[in-house]
mmCIF file of C-alpha atoms in Angstrom:
data_model
loop_
_atom_site.group_PDB
_atom_site.id
_atom_site.type_symbol
_atom_site.label_atom_id
_atom_site.label_comp_id
_atom_site.label_asym_id
_atom_site.label_seq_id
_atom_site.Cartn_x
_atom_site.Cartn_y
_atom_site.Cartn_z
ATOM 1 C CA MET A 213 103.640 133.064 112.496
ATOM 2 C CA LEU A 214 103.586 130.218 110.021
ATOM 3 C CA ARG A 215 106.905 128.433 109.462
ATOM 4 C CA VAL A 216 107.222 126.772 106.059
ATOM 5 C CA GLY A 217 110.006 124.526 104.834
ATOM 6 C CA LEU A 218 110.554 124.712 101.078
ATOM 7 C CA THR A 219 112.686 122.053 99.445
ATOM 8 C CA GLY A 220 113.293 120.089 96.275
ATOM 9 C CA GLY A 221 116.059 118.225 94.541
ATOM 10 C CA ILE A 222 118.761 119.966 92.548
ATOM 11 C CA GLY A 223 117.322 121.100 89.244
ATOM 12 C CA SER A 224 113.705 120.886 90.456
ATOM 13 C CA GLY A 225 113.250 124.645 90.196
ATOM 14 C CA LYS A 226 112.320 125.430 93.785
ATOM 15 C CA SER A 227 113.938 128.860 93.398
ATOM 16 C CA THR A 228 111.044 129.698 91.075
ATOM 17 C CA VAL A 229 108.553 128.932 93.844
ATOM 18 C CA ALA A 230 110.679 130.748 96.438
ATOM 19 C CA ALA A 231 110.633 133.886 94.285
ATOM 20 C CA LEU A 232 106.834 133.733 93.993
ATOM 21 C CA LEU A 233 106.345 133.313 97.747
ATOM 22 C CA ARG A 234 108.659 136.267 98.352
ATOM 23 C CA GLU A 235 106.704 138.339 95.830
ATOM 24 C CA TRP A 236 103.445 137.552 97.645
ATOM 25 C CA GLY A 237 104.782 138.696 101.015
ATOM 26 C CA ALA A 238 106.686 135.824 102.615
ATOM 27 C CA VAL A 239 110.126 136.341 104.120
ATOM 28 C CA VAL A 240 112.353 133.708 102.504
ATOM 29 C CA THR A 241 115.597 132.598 104.123
ATOM 30 C CA ASP A 242 117.714 130.966 101.412
ATOM 31 C CA ALA A 243 120.033 128.290 102.804
ATOM 32 C CA ASP A 244 122.137 128.355 99.626
ATOM 33 C CA ALA A 245 122.664 132.110 99.963
ATOM 34 C CA VAL A 246 123.655 131.629 103.588
ATOM 35 C CA ALA A 247 126.031 128.832 102.555
ATOM 36 C CA ARG A 248 127.728 131.246 100.145
ATOM 37 C CA GLU A 249 127.854 133.976 102.765
ATOM 38 C CA ILE A 250 129.647 131.897 105.394
ATOM 39 C CA VAL A 251 132.503 130.946 103.017
ATOM 40 C CA GLN A 252 133.383 134.452 101.895
ATOM 41 C CA PRO A 253 137.073 135.406 102.187
ATOM 42 C CA GLY A 254 137.985 135.992 105.807
ATOM 43 C CA MET A 255 135.221 133.773 107.209
ATOM 44 C CA PRO A 256 136.310 130.918 109.533
ATOM 45 C CA SER A 257 134.527 128.282 107.439
ATOM 46 C CA LEU A 258 136.613 129.106 104.366
ATOM 47 C CA GLY A 259 139.831 128.581 106.310
ATOM 48 C CA ALA A 260 138.587 125.223 107.565
ATOM 49 C CA ILE A 261 137.684 124.163 104.017
ATOM 50 C CA ARG A 262 141.151 125.073 102.770
ATOM 51 C CA GLU A 263 142.731 123.095 105.576
ATOM 52 C CA ARG A 264 140.587 120.004 104.913
ATOM 53 C CA PHE A 265 140.504 119.959 101.093
ATOM 54 C CA GLY A 266 143.711 121.801 100.172
ATOM 55 C CA PRO A 267 144.543 125.011 98.275
ATOM 56 C CA SER A 268 143.239 123.631 94.974
ATOM 57 C CA VAL A 269 139.666 124.562 96.011
ATOM 58 C CA ILE A 270 140.664 128.212 96.588
ATOM 59 C CA GLN A 271 140.831 130.621 93.634
ATOM 60 C CA ALA A 272 143.635 133.089 93.004
ATOM 61 C CA ASP A 273 141.637 135.961 94.526
ATOM 62 C CA GLY A 274 141.189 133.993 97.767
ATOM 63 C CA SER A 275 137.556 133.063 97.170
ATOM 64 C CA LEU A 276 136.152 129.547 97.173
ATOM 65 C CA ASP A 277 136.189 127.612 93.898
ATOM 66 C CA ARG A 278 132.676 126.283 94.340
ATOM 67 C CA ALA A 279 132.694 124.204 91.162
ATOM 68 C CA GLY A 280 136.044 122.695 92.053
ATOM 69 C CA LEU A 281 134.900 121.861 95.572
ATOM 70 C CA ALA A 282 131.672 120.347 94.259
ATOM 71 C CA ALA A 283 133.641 118.115 91.903
ATOM 72 C CA VAL A 284 135.586 116.828 94.899
ATOM 73 C CA VAL A 285 132.783 116.253 97.407
ATOM 74 C CA PHE A 286 129.704 115.150 95.456
ATOM 75 C CA PRO A 287 131.166 111.867 94.154
ATOM 76 C CA GLU A 288 132.579 111.001 97.606
ATOM 77 C CA PRO A 289 130.096 110.634 100.511
ATOM 78 C CA GLU A 290 132.873 110.872 103.112
ATOM 79 C CA ALA A 291 134.143 114.139 101.631
ATOM 80 C CA LEU A 292 130.611 115.508 101.513
ATOM 81 C CA ARG A 293 130.091 114.670 105.184
ATOM 82 C CA ALA A 294 133.372 116.398 106.038
ATOM 83 C CA LEU A 295 132.251 119.550 104.208
ATOM 84 C CA GLU A 296 128.887 119.522 105.962
ATOM 85 C CA ALA A 297 130.613 119.168 109.336
ATOM 86 C CA ILE A 298 132.494 122.389 108.581
ATOM 87 C CA THR A 299 129.693 124.469 107.111
ATOM 88 C CA GLY A 300 126.649 123.036 108.906
ATOM 89 C CA PRO A 301 127.035 124.746 112.303
ATOM 90 C CA ALA A 302 127.846 128.128 110.719
ATOM 91 C CA ILE A 303 124.866 127.891 108.378
ATOM 92 C CA ALA A 304 122.529 126.874 111.241
ATOM 93 C CA ALA A 305 123.632 129.808 113.393
ATOM 94 C CA ARG A 306 123.147 132.338 110.603
ATOM 95 C CA VAL A 307 119.793 130.869 109.584
ATOM 96 C CA ALA A 308 118.566 131.059 113.190
ATOM 97 C CA GLN A 309 119.608 134.695 113.312
ATOM 98 C CA LEU A 310 117.806 135.552 110.077
ATOM 99 C CA ARG A 311 114.635 133.659 110.892
ATOM 100 C CA GLY A 312 114.572 135.123 114.372
ATOM 101 C CA SER A 313 114.237 138.578 112.827
ATOM 102 C CA VAL A 314 111.194 137.763 110.655
ATOM 103 C CA PRO A 315 108.266 140.056 111.631
ATOM 104 C CA ASP A 316 105.362 138.324 113.358
ATOM 105 C CA ASP A 317 102.932 139.317 110.612
ATOM 106 C CA ARG A 318 104.881 137.635 107.806
ATOM 107 C CA ILE A 319 105.023 134.008 106.701
ATOM 108 C CA ASP A 320 108.481 132.592 107.407
ATOM 109 C CA VAL A 321 109.805 130.376 104.580
ATOM 110 C CA TYR A 322 113.027 128.394 104.859
ATOM 111 C CA ASP A 323 114.348 127.511 101.384
ATOM 112 C CA MET A 324 116.560 124.511 102.172
ATOM 113 C CA PRO A 325 117.711 121.905 99.597
ATOM 114 C CA LEU A 326 118.502 119.234 102.216
ATOM 115 C CA LEU A 327 115.485 119.782 104.459
ATOM 116 C CA VAL A 328 114.410 116.143 104.085
ATOM 117 C CA GLU A 329 117.874 114.614 104.213
ATOM 118 C CA LYS A 330 118.710 116.382 107.472
ATOM 119 C CA GLY A 331 115.276 115.804 109.035
ATOM 120 C CA LEU A 332 114.825 119.538 109.608
ATOM 121 C CA TRP A 333 111.301 119.528 108.194
ATOM 122 C CA VAL A 334 109.985 118.378 111.605
ATOM 123 C CA HIS A 335 110.532 121.910 112.946
ATOM 124 C CA GLU A 336 108.312 123.542 110.301
ATOM 125 C CA HIS A 337 104.524 123.795 110.374
ATOM 126 C CA LEU A 338 104.391 122.762 106.704
ATOM 127 C CA THR A 339 106.770 121.257 104.186
ATOM 128 C CA ILE A 340 106.454 122.164 100.510
ATOM 129 C CA VAL A 341 108.358 120.028 98.018
ATOM 130 C CA VAL A 342 108.961 121.211 94.470
ATOM 131 C CA GLY A 343 109.393 118.204 92.217
ATOM 132 C CA ALA A 344 110.215 117.349 88.627
ATOM 133 C CA ASP A 345 111.047 114.161 86.761
ATOM 134 C CA PRO A 346 114.735 113.213 87.166
ATOM 135 C CA GLU A 347 115.314 113.387 83.413
ATOM 136 C CA VAL A 348 113.903 116.920 83.342
ATOM 137 C CA ARG A 349 116.236 117.854 86.184
ATOM 138 C CA VAL A 350 119.262 116.361 84.403
ATOM 139 C CA ALA A 351 118.402 118.317 81.255
ATOM 140 C CA ARG A 352 118.139 121.537 83.261
ATOM 141 C CA LEU A 353 121.443 120.986 85.015
ATOM 142 C CA VAL A 354 123.218 120.251 81.737
ATOM 143 C CA GLY A 355 121.520 122.964 79.683
ATOM 144 C CA GLN A 356 121.217 125.766 82.238
ATOM 145 C CA ARG A 357 124.142 125.183 84.621
ATOM 146 C CA GLY A 358 126.639 123.653 82.235
ATOM 147 C CA LEU A 359 127.190 120.453 84.203
ATOM 148 C CA SER A 360 128.185 117.249 82.470
ATOM 149 C CA GLU A 361 125.493 114.589 82.448
ATOM 150 C CA PRO A 362 127.452 112.238 84.781
ATOM 151 C CA ASP A 363 128.005 115.116 87.229
ATOM 152 C CA ALA A 364 124.315 116.035 87.117
ATOM 153 C CA ARG A 365 123.264 112.463 87.812
ATOM 154 C CA ALA A 366 125.789 112.117 90.643
ATOM 155 C CA ARG A 367 124.436 115.240 92.343
ATOM 156 C CA ILE A 368 120.858 114.025 92.031
ATOM 157 C CA ALA A 369 121.834 110.599 93.417
ATOM 158 C CA ALA A 370 123.522 112.225 96.430
ATOM 159 C CA GLN A 371 120.207 113.714 97.568
ATOM 160 C CA ALA A 372 116.948 112.211 98.807
ATOM 161 C CA ASN A 373 114.764 110.474 96.239
ATOM 162 C CA ASP A 374 111.183 111.418 95.437
ATOM 163 C CA THR A 375 109.753 108.647 97.622
ATOM 164 C CA GLN A 376 111.531 110.101 100.637
ATOM 165 C CA ARG A 377 110.424 113.621 99.749
ATOM 166 C CA HIS A 378 106.790 112.559 99.278
ATOM 167 C CA THR A 379 106.832 111.093 102.793
ATOM 168 C CA ALA A 380 107.843 114.476 104.237
ATOM 169 C CA ALA A 381 105.722 116.635 101.907
ATOM 170 C CA ASP A 382 102.558 118.307 103.144
ATOM 171 C CA ALA A 383 102.241 119.890 99.721
ATOM 172 C CA TRP A 384 103.846 118.927 96.401
ATOM 173 C CA ILE A 385 104.281 121.367 93.522
ATOM 174 C CA ASP A 386 104.955 119.718 90.182
ATOM 175 C CA ASN A 387 107.466 121.901 88.354
ATOM 176 C CA GLY A 388 107.892 119.623 85.371
ATOM 177 C CA GLY A 389 105.676 121.701 83.114
ATOM 178 C CA SER A 390 105.338 125.370 82.272
ATOM 179 C CA ARG A 391 106.253 128.220 84.572
ATOM 180 C CA GLU A 392 102.634 129.362 84.410
ATOM 181 C CA ASP A 393 101.371 125.997 85.650
ATOM 182 C CA THR A 394 103.860 126.049 88.522
ATOM 183 C CA GLY A 395 102.705 129.560 89.397
ATOM 184 C CA ARG A 396 99.060 128.486 89.467
ATOM 185 C CA GLN A 397 99.821 125.599 91.839
ATOM 186 C CA ALA A 398 101.849 127.850 94.123
ATOM 187 C CA ARG A 399 99.208 130.587 94.158
ATOM 188 C CA ARG A 400 96.455 128.146 95.041
ATOM 189 C CA LEU A 401 98.559 126.781 97.883
ATOM 190 C CA TRP A 402 99.299 130.309 99.098
ATOM 191 C CA ASP A 403 95.665 131.443 99.033
ATOM 192 C CA GLU A 404 93.966 128.276 100.259
ATOM 193 C CA ARG A 405 96.406 126.950 102.822
ATOM 194 C CA LEU A 406 99.371 129.119 103.762
ATOM 195 C CA VAL A 407 97.542 132.391 104.374
ATOM 196 C CA PRO A 408 94.596 130.827 106.290
ATOM 197 C CA PHE A 409 96.992 128.668 108.327
ATOM 198 C CA ASP A 410 99.034 131.738 109.234
ATOM 199 C CA GLU A 411 95.897 133.678 110.195
ATOM 200 C CA ASN A 412 94.745 130.800 112.409
ATOM 201 C CA LEU A 413 98.096 130.663 114.177
ATOM 202 C CA ARG A 414 98.248 134.385 114.824
ATOM 203 C CA GLY A 415 94.584 134.562 115.819
ATOM 204 C CA GLY A 416 94.595 131.477 118.052
ATOM 205 C CA ILE A 417 91.955 129.746 115.912
ATOM 206 C CA ARG A 418 91.864 125.989 115.511
ATOM 207 C CA ALA A 419 90.773 124.465 112.207
ATOM 208 C CA ARG A 420 87.498 122.577 112.447
ATOM 209 C CA ARG A 421 85.289 120.480 110.227
ATOM 210 C CA PRO A 422 81.624 121.400 109.887
ATOM 211 C CA ASP A 423 79.426 119.470 112.325
ATOM 212 C CA LEU A 424 78.173 117.305 109.482
ATOM 213 C CA THR A 425 78.815 113.580 109.329
ATOM 214 C CA SER A 426 80.996 112.864 106.324
ATOM 215 C CA LEU A 427 82.975 109.651 105.841
ATOM 216 C CA SER A 428 85.849 109.301 103.396
ATOM 217 C CA ALA A 429 87.051 106.180 101.629
ATOM 218 C CA PRO A 430 90.342 104.786 102.969
ATOM 219 C CA ASP A 431 93.174 107.086 101.939
ATOM 220 C CA LEU A 432 96.730 105.762 101.579
ATOM 221 C CA GLY A 433 97.943 109.288 102.386
ATOM 222 C CA TRP A 434 96.624 109.131 105.943
ATOM 223 C CA ALA A 435 99.539 107.003 107.140
ATOM 224 C CA ASP A 436 102.194 109.442 105.883
ATOM 225 C CA ALA A 437 100.228 112.452 107.122
ATOM 226 C CA GLY A 438 99.873 110.843 110.532
ATOM 227 C CA ALA A 439 103.585 110.044 110.626
ATOM 228 C CA ARG A 440 104.403 113.701 109.896
ATOM 229 C CA VAL A 441 102.197 114.887 112.752
ATOM 230 C CA VAL A 442 103.751 112.325 115.092
ATOM 231 C CA ALA A 443 107.282 113.399 114.127
ATOM 232 C CA ARG A 444 106.534 117.095 114.578
ATOM 233 C CA LEU A 445 104.867 116.596 117.950
ATOM 234 C CA ALA A 446 107.746 114.446 119.160
ATOM 235 C CA ALA A 447 110.157 117.207 118.094
ATOM 236 C CA ALA A 448 108.025 119.860 119.797
ATOM 237 C CA LEU A 449 107.750 117.903 123.063
ATOM 238 C CA PRO A 450 111.180 116.419 123.728
ATOM 239 C CA GLY A 451 111.681 114.836 127.084
ATOM 240 C CA LYS A 452 111.255 111.743 129.161
ATOM 241 C CA GLY A 453 107.897 110.069 129.202
ATOM 242 C CA ILE A 454 106.632 111.514 125.947
ATOM 243 C CA ARG A 455 105.239 108.962 123.493
ATOM 244 C CA VAL A 456 103.353 109.984 120.353
ATOM 245 C CA ASP A 457 101.171 107.632 118.259
ATOM 246 C CA HIS A 458 98.794 107.897 115.320
ATOM 247 C CA VAL A 459 95.527 106.362 116.550
ATOM 248 C CA GLY A 460 91.885 106.369 115.505
ATOM 249 C CA SER A 461 90.312 105.228 112.269
ATOM 250 C CA THR A 462 92.779 106.942 109.936
ATOM 251 C CA SER A 463 95.556 104.840 111.501
ATOM 252 C CA VAL A 464 93.902 101.590 110.345
ATOM 253 C CA HIS A 465 94.641 100.589 106.753
ATOM 254 C CA GLY A 466 91.492 99.961 104.720
ATOM 255 C CA LEU A 467 89.044 101.594 107.149
ATOM 256 C CA LEU A 468 86.784 104.405 106.020
ATOM 257 C CA ALA A 469 86.833 107.395 108.347
ATOM 258 C CA LYS A 470 86.186 111.047 108.852
ATOM 259 C CA ASP A 471 89.102 112.868 107.227
ATOM 260 C CA VAL A 472 90.601 113.708 110.617
ATOM 261 C CA LEU A 473 93.927 112.579 112.058
ATOM 262 C CA ASP A 474 93.761 111.497 115.690
ATOM 263 C CA VAL A 475 97.118 111.510 117.450
ATOM 264 C CA GLN A 476 97.770 110.468 121.021
ATOM 265 C CA VAL A 477 100.491 112.026 123.170
ATOM 266 C CA GLY A 478 101.382 109.967 126.217
ATOM 267 C CA VAL A 479 102.802 111.693 129.300
ATOM 268 C CA LEU A 480 104.095 110.212 132.544
ATOM 269 C CA ARG A 481 101.518 112.138 134.573
ATOM 270 C CA LEU A 482 98.505 113.983 133.210
ATOM 271 C CA ALA A 483 99.558 116.931 135.365
ATOM 272 C CA ASP A 484 102.614 117.240 133.097
ATOM 273 C CA ALA A 485 100.258 118.342 130.331
ATOM 274 C CA ASP A 486 99.156 121.303 132.444
ATOM 275 C CA THR A 487 102.608 122.846 132.742
ATOM 276 C CA PRO A 488 103.294 126.098 130.845
ATOM 277 C CA ALA A 489 106.188 124.510 128.940
ATOM 278 C CA PHE A 490 103.991 121.706 127.600
ATOM 279 C CA GLY A 491 101.284 124.046 126.365
ATOM 280 C CA ALA A 492 103.838 126.409 124.844
ATOM 281 C CA GLY A 493 105.469 123.538 122.951
ATOM 282 C CA LEU A 494 102.172 122.511 121.416
ATOM 283 C CA ARG A 495 101.260 126.093 120.535
ATOM 284 C CA ARG A 496 104.597 126.555 118.751
ATOM 285 C CA ALA A 497 103.855 123.375 116.804
ATOM 286 C CA GLY A 498 100.450 124.769 115.782
ATOM 287 C CA TYR A 499 98.066 123.103 118.259
ATOM 288 C CA LEU A 500 95.673 124.866 120.625
ATOM 289 C CA LEU A 501 94.164 123.622 123.879
ATOM 290 C CA VAL A 502 90.401 123.071 123.690
ATOM 291 C CA PRO A 503 88.942 123.589 127.191
ATOM 292 C CA GLY A 504 86.119 121.354 128.337
ATOM 293 C CA HIS A 505 87.217 118.284 126.369
ATOM 294 C CA ASP A 506 89.021 116.545 129.224
ATOM 295 C CA GLN A 507 87.117 113.295 129.562
ATOM 296 C CA ASP A 508 86.683 110.201 127.370
ATOM 297 C CA ASP A 509 83.660 107.948 127.823
ATOM 298 C CA PRO A 510 84.714 105.155 130.232
ATOM 299 C CA HIS A 511 84.445 101.513 129.196
ATOM 300 C CA PRO A 512 82.613 99.650 130.548
ATOM 301 C CA ARG A 513 80.161 102.465 131.239
ATOM 302 C CA ASP A 514 80.122 101.977 135.003
ATOM 303 C CA SER A 515 83.915 102.284 135.251
ATOM 304 C CA ALA A 516 85.589 105.085 137.173
ATOM 305 C CA SER A 517 86.079 108.194 135.083
ATOM 306 C CA ALA A 518 89.541 109.203 136.352
ATOM 307 C CA PRO A 519 91.521 106.680 134.218
ATOM 308 C CA TRP A 520 89.779 108.118 131.142
ATOM 309 C CA GLN A 521 90.756 111.744 131.643
ATOM 310 C CA LYS A 522 92.780 113.596 129.007
ATOM 311 C CA ARG A 523 93.638 116.979 127.519
ATOM 312 C CA PHE A 524 92.561 117.808 123.988
ATOM 313 C CA TYR A 525 94.240 120.048 121.388
ATOM 314 C CA GLY A 526 93.203 120.996 117.871
ATOM 315 C CA GLY A 527 95.472 121.876 114.970
ATOM 316 C CA CYS A 528 95.424 125.149 113.018
ATOM 317 C CA ASP A 529 96.039 123.790 109.501
ATOM 318 C CA PRO A 530 92.823 124.348 107.513
ATOM 319 C CA ALA A 531 93.736 121.633 105.007
ATOM 320 C CA ARG A 532 94.549 118.905 107.519
ATOM 321 C CA ILE A 533 92.302 118.582 110.572
ATOM 322 C CA VAL A 534 94.223 117.084 113.497
ATOM 323 C CA HIS A 535 92.967 116.166 116.960
ATOM 324 C CA VAL A 536 95.599 115.629 119.652
ATOM 325 C CA HIS A 537 94.582 113.577 122.690
ATOM 326 C CA VAL A 538 96.971 113.862 125.651
ATOM 327 C CA ARG A 539 96.631 110.932 128.048
ATOM 328 C CA GLU A 540 98.610 109.515 130.921
ATOM 329 C CA ILE A 541 100.776 106.561 129.901
ATOM 330 C CA GLY A 542 99.323 103.389 131.395
ATOM 331 C CA SER A 543 95.853 104.847 131.941
ATOM 332 C CA ALA A 544 92.799 102.988 130.667
ATOM 333 C CA GLY A 545 92.128 105.608 128.012
ATOM 334 C CA TRP A 546 95.725 105.596 126.755
ATOM 335 C CA GLU A 547 95.905 101.799 126.542
ATOM 336 C CA PHE A 548 92.515 101.411 124.881
ATOM 337 C CA ALA A 549 93.369 103.888 122.105
ATOM 338 C CA LEU A 550 96.399 101.770 121.189
ATOM 339 C CA ALA A 551 94.785 98.362 121.731
ATOM 340 C CA PHE A 552 91.669 99.280 119.732
ATOM 341 C CA ARG A 553 93.833 100.430 116.810
ATOM 342 C CA ASP A 554 95.953 97.266 116.864
ATOM 343 C CA TRP A 555 92.889 95.032 117.267
ATOM 344 C CA LEU A 556 91.307 96.512 114.134
ATOM 345 C CA ARG A 557 94.595 96.215 112.239
ATOM 346 C CA SER A 558 94.872 92.539 113.215
ATOM 347 C CA ASN A 559 91.222 91.551 112.640
ATOM 348 C CA PRO A 560 89.804 92.463 109.215
ATOM 349 C CA ASP A 561 86.372 91.093 110.145
ATOM 350 C CA GLU A 562 86.142 93.425 113.141
ATOM 351 C CA ARG A 563 87.397 96.314 110.995
ATOM 352 C CA ASP A 564 84.717 95.613 108.385
ATOM 353 C CA GLU A 565 82.009 95.359 111.043
ATOM 354 C CA TYR A 566 83.069 98.741 112.387
ATOM 355 C CA ALA A 567 83.023 100.204 108.863
ATOM 356 C CA ALA A 568 79.484 98.899 108.294
ATOM 357 C CA LEU A 569 78.362 100.440 111.585
ATOM 358 C CA LYS A 570 79.894 103.766 110.576
ATOM 359 C CA GLN A 571 78.068 103.771 107.247
ATOM 360 C CA ASP A 572 74.755 102.881 108.867
ATOM 361 C CA LEU A 573 75.021 105.547 111.566
ATOM 362 C CA ALA A 574 76.262 108.188 109.124
ATOM 363 C CA ALA A 575 73.159 107.629 107.021
ATOM 364 C CA ARG A 576 70.946 108.166 110.069
ATOM 365 C CA HIS A 577 72.767 111.005 111.867
ATOM 366 C CA ALA A 578 73.628 114.146 109.930
ATOM 367 C CA ALA A 579 75.386 115.871 112.847
ATOM 368 C CA THR A 580 78.799 114.560 113.858
ATOM 369 C CA ARG A 581 78.049 114.882 117.569
ATOM 370 C CA ASP A 582 74.941 112.650 117.181
ATOM 371 C CA TYR A 583 76.854 110.162 115.031
ATOM 372 C CA THR A 584 79.628 109.952 117.639
ATOM 373 C CA ALA A 585 77.174 109.428 120.509
ATOM 374 C CA ALA A 586 75.363 106.703 118.583
ATOM 375 C CA LYS A 587 78.570 104.650 118.324
ATOM 376 C CA GLU A 588 79.008 104.344 122.098
ATOM 377 C CA PRO A 589 76.856 101.197 122.642
ATOM 378 C CA TRP A 590 78.938 99.396 119.995
ATOM 379 C CA PHE A 591 82.125 100.529 121.711
ATOM 380 C CA ASP A 592 80.935 99.035 125.021
ATOM 381 C CA ALA A 593 80.671 95.624 123.363
ATOM 382 C CA ALA A 594 83.861 96.102 121.325
ATOM 383 C CA TYR A 595 85.775 96.981 124.487
ATOM 384 C CA LEU A 596 85.141 93.495 125.884
ATOM 385 C CA ARG A 597 86.270 91.874 122.617
ATOM 386 C CA VAL A 598 89.412 93.996 122.620
ATOM 387 C CA GLN A 599 90.219 92.890 126.165
ATOM 388 C CA ALA A 600 89.736 89.236 125.219
ATOM 389 C CA TRP A 601 92.020 89.699 122.195
ATOM 390 C CA ARG A 602 94.665 91.374 124.356
ATOM 391 C CA ARG A 603 94.764 88.362 126.657
ATOM 392 C CA GLU A 604 94.797 85.914 123.779
ATOM 393 C CA VAL A 605 97.712 87.478 121.900
ATOM 394 C CA ARG A 606 99.416 88.841 125.046
ATOM 395 C CA TRP A 607 99.288 92.337 123.624
ATOM 396 C CA THR A 608 101.232 95.092 125.349
ATOM 397 C CA PRO A 609 101.433 98.764 124.361
#
């Protein structure tokens, strides 16, 4: 099933989006609701809070004075960390229990305010951020929740900023306008990305581009998108000897490319990639093994093929095509992928020559497979230039 992280700063209105996703069939686990549940009277977390912060944060009926506690912890980072140390493990255990019971045929949404701050987004297939201008959020907190303006601003400042959230966001819903506009954005995301992504995961179908050569202008979003894939794969494949890198044309600033992210996973031995645990980790992360794609073209052409062997996986997200190349660390194929990327990053003239070649071949080859094959003679020559550059600058992976 598809796992979705839903987040947004306080006052952004993510609860509006959560309600819509629930209405359309998703199972939503609300971290705030869980946080309230684990501090009910009689729960261990409430006793620990009383011990740490004193009886003043407990109401006469024995329940938690949430507003009083918030006034204590939000202005003081150390106090906030102490509260999170008490509630965090209990919340995580209850969330795991709830999410573990989501039926396989439902989209699993985790509504979590601090998803970015805690780095938990790496365990989700997609991260949706609901955003609104800070001044809009302050006005909502003052007008709808009765907070003072200084309190509202302090709470906003205690969370991640929009730059940090954009880095983690696979999809951004602007909730600064009307409720109807927010609903339209959410519905389009549901229909065009979430539902097809979920169907691909459950059906074992990888997302693919049409076999038509199509180059895109350099996109500043490729770097962040590549970093998200790298982070998720690293989280899905913990262990010694695993190294994950964004490679290929989309990893080179200013280079036009097919709108495809190429990511390389390095393993100590290629045989490690054939273990059941490795394949299961990639499947859980949303990547499927593609049989028959286990060999890169050697360079130079008369080189032995063994150092250029790999395993190849394709992602299931229909809106973000990802190719995962698994290669043995230290092999010729693994080193060349990294050296070629760094060579292009360091040599604008070589990058521009490669871009001109791409444009010329794209104009002459409509099918991607023909376009790719036509680049190989250039790569043979470029390989020698890369090796000379490596020696000159003493490049190491």
